[in-house]
Amino acid sequence: MRKVSIIVAAALAVLTIAILVLDIVLPAYTGILHAVTLPLIAALAVFLLIAILLDRGRRTAVPATAPAPAPTPAAAPAPPDNRHAAEVVSFLAVLQEKGRLVDFLMDDITGYSDAQVGAAARVVHEGCKAALAEHLVVKPIRTESEGDKVVVPTGYAADDYRLVGKITGQAPFTGTLVHHGWRVERVELPRLIRTTDRLPTIAPAEVELS
């Protein structure tokens, strides 16, 4: 649009100068020249005015291009959230502390006699039972004695019963109780104040210094 405005302005100036020159050179034809050129000059002037206004409006409407923002550096990857796994390991540490459970399970007992294994199992049993009672409320699913006839009700939870033997039809089912099952009704695991990118230690290595 700016180029068009310049061309129109130049044509308008040339035409005006030409009229002035012809008025001096050919005064007898001044009336005819004015009758032809004045409308043309007016049209060019109006066109030039419109071009100027359009060019100014376009400059106002188009905002200046803002500089592109600097790229934001990529954030460092967050450490994995291992809180739940750490709490499980912490409870395993309690079982190790109270009943030496990990020592018992990780030891190779093939070289021990049954009496030795039984004696160690008694210590593990007493300590781990105390740890369970401290952090979990564990109750049997069925209160009947093993070998009693029981009824599995309609709409039973799938993880509450394992049905074995010949299964036909729909619940309720009647059968013999093989194992009463266990259910946890409350959990109070040790809460961790903070976690790191590594799991906690079950039991520290003990070193006697001399």
mmCIF file of C-alpha atoms in Angstrom:
data_model
loop_
_atom_site.group_PDB
_atom_site.id
_atom_site.type_symbol
_atom_site.label_atom_id
_atom_site.label_comp_id
_atom_site.label_asym_id
_atom_site.label_seq_id
_atom_site.Cartn_x
_atom_site.Cartn_y
_atom_site.Cartn_z
ATOM 1 C CA MET A 1 0.000 0.000 0.000
ATOM 2 C CA ARG A 2 2.872 2.387 0.677
ATOM 3 C CA LYS A 3 4.242 1.876 -2.852
ATOM 4 C CA VAL A 4 0.851 2.644 -4.352
ATOM 5 C CA SER A 5 0.627 5.834 -2.279
ATOM 6 C CA ILE A 6 4.029 6.965 -3.507
ATOM 7 C CA ILE A 7 3.083 6.311 -7.137
ATOM 8 C CA VAL A 8 -0.206 8.200 -6.795
ATOM 9 C CA ALA A 9 1.517 11.131 -5.058
ATOM 10 C CA ALA A 10 4.143 11.309 -7.829
ATOM 11 C CA ALA A 11 1.445 11.205 -10.526
ATOM 12 C CA LEU A 12 -0.481 13.918 -8.730
ATOM 13 C CA ALA A 13 2.613 16.142 -8.558
ATOM 14 C CA VAL A 14 3.492 15.564 -12.222
ATOM 15 C CA LEU A 15 -0.064 16.314 -13.284
ATOM 16 C CA THR A 16 -0.161 19.519 -11.245
ATOM 17 C CA ILE A 17 3.148 20.717 -12.711
ATOM 18 C CA ALA A 18 1.951 19.853 -16.207
ATOM 19 C CA ILE A 19 -1.183 21.968 -15.742
ATOM 20 C CA LEU A 20 0.852 24.918 -14.559
ATOM 21 C CA VAL A 21 3.185 24.632 -17.551
ATOM 22 C CA LEU A 22 0.307 24.301 -20.030
ATOM 23 C CA ASP A 23 -1.445 27.305 -18.476
ATOM 24 C CA ILE A 24 1.632 29.362 -19.372
ATOM 25 C CA VAL A 25 2.362 27.781 -22.764
ATOM 26 C CA LEU A 26 -1.239 27.416 -24.010
ATOM 27 C CA PRO A 27 -3.348 30.028 -22.243
ATOM 28 C CA ALA A 28 -6.066 29.747 -24.907
ATOM 29 C CA TYR A 29 -6.801 26.135 -23.808
ATOM 30 C CA THR A 30 -6.810 26.752 -20.093
ATOM 31 C CA GLY A 31 -10.547 26.188 -19.674
ATOM 32 C CA ILE A 32 -10.495 22.890 -21.510
ATOM 33 C CA LEU A 33 -7.418 21.654 -19.618
ATOM 34 C CA HIS A 34 -8.955 22.536 -16.260
ATOM 35 C CA ALA A 35 -12.214 20.798 -17.185
ATOM 36 C CA VAL A 36 -10.307 17.588 -17.956
ATOM 37 C CA THR A 37 -7.551 17.590 -15.359
ATOM 38 C CA LEU A 38 -9.231 18.976 -12.249
ATOM 39 C CA PRO A 39 -11.557 15.957 -11.793
ATOM 40 C CA LEU A 40 -8.560 13.673 -12.363
ATOM 41 C CA ILE A 41 -6.524 15.554 -9.755
ATOM 42 C CA ALA A 42 -9.408 15.372 -7.285
ATOM 43 C CA ALA A 43 -9.780 11.616 -7.870
ATOM 44 C CA LEU A 44 -6.062 11.055 -7.378
ATOM 45 C CA ALA A 45 -6.103 13.171 -4.211
ATOM 46 C CA VAL A 46 -9.029 11.192 -2.761
ATOM 47 C CA PHE A 47 -7.325 7.899 -3.650
ATOM 48 C CA LEU A 48 -4.114 9.097 -2.033
ATOM 49 C CA LEU A 49 -5.988 10.084 1.138
ATOM 50 C CA ILE A 50 -7.705 6.677 1.325
ATOM 51 C CA ALA A 51 -4.392 4.888 0.801
ATOM 52 C CA ILE A 52 -2.754 6.868 3.603
ATOM 53 C CA LEU A 53 -5.641 6.133 6.002
ATOM 54 C CA LEU A 54 -5.610 2.403 5.192
ATOM 55 C CA ASP A 55 -1.868 2.182 5.676
ATOM 56 C CA ARG A 56 -2.101 3.941 9.058
ATOM 57 C CA GLY A 57 -4.976 1.669 10.184
ATOM 58 C CA ARG A 58 -2.988 -1.414 9.269
ATOM 59 C CA ARG A 59 -0.001 -0.230 11.321
ATOM 60 C CA THR A 60 -2.258 0.382 14.322
ATOM 61 C CA ALA A 61 -4.034 -2.990 14.066
ATOM 62 C CA VAL A 62 -0.917 -5.119 13.737
ATOM 63 C CA PRO A 63 0.959 -5.136 17.068
ATOM 64 C CA ALA A 64 4.685 -5.196 17.139
ATOM 65 C CA THR A 65 6.068 -8.682 17.261
ATOM 66 C CA ALA A 66 7.071 -9.450 20.819
ATOM 67 C CA PRO A 67 10.425 -11.104 21.295
ATOM 68 C CA ALA A 68 10.163 -14.854 21.729
ATOM 69 C CA PRO A 69 10.436 -15.863 25.387
ATOM 70 C CA ALA A 70 13.615 -17.545 26.380
ATOM 71 C CA PRO A 71 13.219 -21.326 26.527
ATOM 72 C CA THR A 72 12.522 -22.594 30.016
ATOM 73 C CA PRO A 73 15.135 -25.094 31.125
ATOM 74 C CA ALA A 74 13.737 -28.582 31.531
ATOM 75 C CA ALA A 75 12.962 -29.412 35.131
ATOM 76 C CA ALA A 76 14.994 -32.152 36.713
ATOM 77 C CA PRO A 77 13.033 -35.428 36.944
ATOM 78 C CA ALA A 78 11.336 -35.850 40.320
ATOM 79 C CA PRO A 79 12.639 -38.687 42.474
ATOM 80 C CA PRO A 80 10.366 -41.740 42.455
ATOM 81 C CA ASP A 81 7.689 -41.786 45.146
ATOM 82 C CA ASN A 82 8.691 -44.908 47.093
ATOM 83 C CA ARG A 83 6.891 -44.033 50.330
ATOM 84 C CA HIS A 84 4.619 -47.101 50.287
ATOM 85 C CA ALA A 85 7.476 -49.474 49.496
ATOM 86 C CA ALA A 86 9.570 -47.837 52.211
ATOM 87 C CA GLU A 87 6.784 -48.350 54.765
ATOM 88 C CA VAL A 88 6.607 -52.054 53.874
ATOM 89 C CA VAL A 89 10.366 -52.366 54.321
ATOM 90 C CA SER A 90 10.104 -50.519 57.639
ATOM 91 C CA PHE A 91 7.530 -53.041 58.870
ATOM 92 C CA LEU A 92 9.834 -55.841 57.750
ATOM 93 C CA ALA A 93 12.496 -54.161 59.867
ATOM 94 C CA VAL A 94 10.105 -54.360 62.848
ATOM 95 C CA LEU A 95 9.651 -58.097 62.272
ATOM 96 C CA GLN A 96 13.421 -58.464 62.111
ATOM 97 C CA GLU A 97 13.907 -56.463 65.290
ATOM 98 C CA LYS A 98 11.186 -58.250 67.281
ATOM 99 C CA GLY A 99 11.520 -61.800 65.979
ATOM 100 C CA ARG A 100 14.640 -62.048 63.811
ATOM 101 C CA LEU A 101 12.356 -63.043 60.930
ATOM 102 C CA VAL A 102 14.721 -62.061 58.113
ATOM 103 C CA ASP A 103 17.637 -63.847 59.787
ATOM 104 C CA PHE A 104 15.515 -66.991 60.079
ATOM 105 C CA LEU A 105 14.228 -66.894 56.497
ATOM 106 C CA MET A 106 17.524 -66.013 54.848
ATOM 107 C CA ASP A 107 19.563 -68.566 56.796
ATOM 108 C CA ASP A 108 20.365 -71.972 55.304
ATOM 109 C CA ILE A 109 18.781 -74.364 57.804
ATOM 110 C CA THR A 110 19.527 -77.585 55.952
ATOM 111 C CA GLY A 111 22.433 -78.318 58.298
ATOM 112 C CA TYR A 112 20.393 -77.799 61.476
ATOM 113 C CA SER A 113 18.485 -80.489 63.331
ATOM 114 C CA ASP A 114 14.716 -80.293 63.717
ATOM 115 C CA ALA A 115 15.220 -79.459 67.393
ATOM 116 C CA GLN A 116 17.456 -76.511 66.504
ATOM 117 C CA VAL A 117 15.009 -75.270 63.861
ATOM 118 C CA GLY A 118 12.124 -75.676 66.287
ATOM 119 C CA ALA A 119 13.897 -73.687 68.983
ATOM 120 C CA ALA A 120 14.691 -70.867 66.536
ATOM 121 C CA ALA A 121 11.122 -70.923 65.191
ATOM 122 C CA ARG A 122 9.762 -70.432 68.719
ATOM 123 C CA VAL A 123 11.771 -67.214 69.088
ATOM 124 C CA VAL A 124 10.651 -66.017 65.649
ATOM 125 C CA HIS A 125 7.016 -66.882 66.429
ATOM 126 C CA GLU A 126 6.902 -64.999 69.722
ATOM 127 C CA GLY A 127 8.632 -61.887 68.396
ATOM 128 C CA CYS A 128 6.692 -61.648 65.108
ATOM 129 C CA LYS A 129 3.365 -62.255 66.838
ATOM 130 C CA ALA A 130 4.103 -59.333 69.162
ATOM 131 C CA ALA A 131 4.979 -57.143 66.142
ATOM 132 C CA LEU A 132 1.729 -58.081 64.373
ATOM 133 C CA ALA A 133 -0.319 -57.322 67.472
ATOM 134 C CA GLU A 134 1.386 -53.921 67.740
ATOM 135 C CA HIS A 135 0.829 -52.775 64.143
ATOM 136 C CA LEU A 136 -2.049 -54.862 62.725
ATOM 137 C CA VAL A 137 -5.444 -56.070 63.872
ATOM 138 C CA VAL A 138 -5.706 -59.584 62.403
ATOM 139 C CA LYS A 139 -8.865 -61.652 62.853
ATOM 140 C CA PRO A 140 -10.112 -64.942 61.371
ATOM 141 C CA ILE A 141 -12.697 -64.792 58.581
ATOM 142 C CA ARG A 142 -14.629 -67.765 60.019
ATOM 143 C CA THR A 143 -14.889 -68.406 63.744
ATOM 144 C CA GLU A 144 -15.850 -72.089 63.415
ATOM 145 C CA SER A 145 -13.324 -74.843 64.018
ATOM 146 C CA GLU A 146 -11.597 -76.524 61.111
ATOM 147 C CA GLY A 147 -13.617 -79.578 60.044
ATOM 148 C CA ASP A 148 -16.992 -77.976 60.868
ATOM 149 C CA LYS A 149 -19.765 -77.627 58.278
ATOM 150 C CA VAL A 150 -20.124 -74.006 57.160
ATOM 151 C CA VAL A 151 -22.238 -72.073 54.682
ATOM 152 C CA VAL A 152 -20.646 -69.721 52.153
ATOM 153 C CA PRO A 153 -23.244 -66.945 51.804
ATOM 154 C CA THR A 154 -24.622 -65.391 48.644
ATOM 155 C CA GLY A 155 -22.671 -62.334 47.521
ATOM 156 C CA TYR A 156 -19.506 -63.317 49.379
ATOM 157 C CA ALA A 157 -16.315 -61.382 48.650
ATOM 158 C CA ALA A 158 -14.212 -63.259 46.128
ATOM 159 C CA ASP A 159 -11.016 -62.860 48.161
ATOM 160 C CA ASP A 160 -12.666 -64.101 51.391
ATOM 161 C CA TYR A 161 -13.110 -67.710 50.221
ATOM 162 C CA ARG A 162 -11.218 -70.269 48.154
ATOM 163 C CA LEU A 163 -13.667 -72.966 47.104
ATOM 164 C CA VAL A 164 -12.184 -76.389 46.395
ATOM 165 C CA GLY A 165 -13.749 -79.667 45.389
ATOM 166 C CA LYS A 166 -16.882 -80.059 43.274
ATOM 167 C CA ILE A 167 -18.502 -76.647 42.672
ATOM 168 C CA THR A 168 -21.971 -76.587 41.074
ATOM 169 C CA GLY A 169 -24.737 -74.017 40.947
ATOM 170 C CA GLN A 170 -24.762 -70.669 42.686
ATOM 171 C CA ALA A 171 -24.114 -69.573 46.285
ATOM 172 C CA PRO A 172 -24.943 -70.234 49.055
ATOM 173 C CA PHE A 173 -22.640 -73.247 49.244
ATOM 174 C CA THR A 174 -22.282 -75.757 52.074
ATOM 175 C CA GLY A 175 -18.957 -77.396 52.762
ATOM 176 C CA THR A 176 -16.307 -78.360 55.290
ATOM 177 C CA LEU A 177 -14.059 -75.639 56.702
ATOM 178 C CA VAL A 178 -10.441 -76.482 55.850
ATOM 179 C CA HIS A 179 -8.890 -73.213 57.043
ATOM 180 C CA HIS A 180 -10.635 -70.326 58.784
ATOM 181 C CA GLY A 181 -8.712 -67.636 56.847
ATOM 182 C CA TRP A 182 -7.355 -64.322 58.073
ATOM 183 C CA ARG A 183 -8.439 -60.738 57.558
ATOM 184 C CA VAL A 184 -6.690 -57.474 58.521
ATOM 185 C CA GLU A 185 -9.129 -54.979 60.020
ATOM 186 C CA ARG A 186 -6.715 -52.170 60.878
ATOM 187 C CA VAL A 187 -3.194 -51.237 59.822
ATOM 188 C CA GLU A 188 -0.855 -48.975 61.764
ATOM 189 C CA LEU A 189 2.438 -49.261 59.939
ATOM 190 C CA PRO A 190 5.401 -47.141 61.017
ATOM 191 C CA ARG A 191 5.071 -43.725 59.342
ATOM 192 C CA LEU A 192 8.114 -42.280 57.672
ATOM 193 C CA ILE A 193 8.914 -38.626 58.275
ATOM 194 C CA ARG A 194 10.855 -38.358 55.033
ATOM 195 C CA THR A 195 11.810 -40.589 52.131
ATOM 196 C CA THR A 196 14.851 -40.703 49.900
ATOM 197 C CA ASP A 197 15.635 -42.244 46.552
ATOM 198 C CA ARG A 198 16.696 -45.447 48.334
ATOM 199 C CA LEU A 199 14.682 -47.837 50.455
ATOM 200 C CA PRO A 200 15.423 -47.927 54.193
ATOM 201 C CA THR A 201 17.643 -50.571 55.730
ATOM 202 C CA ILE A 202 15.991 -53.624 57.300
ATOM 203 C CA ALA A 203 18.733 -54.068 59.856
ATOM 204 C CA PRO A 204 22.053 -52.238 60.087
ATOM 205 C CA ALA A 205 25.323 -54.123 59.914
ATOM 206 C CA GLU A 206 26.765 -54.360 63.422
ATOM 207 C CA VAL A 207 30.502 -53.838 63.781
ATOM 208 C CA GLU A 208 32.338 -54.223 67.043
ATOM 209 C CA LEU A 209 35.279 -51.882 67.244
ATOM 210 C CA SER A 210 38.417 -52.820 69.155
#
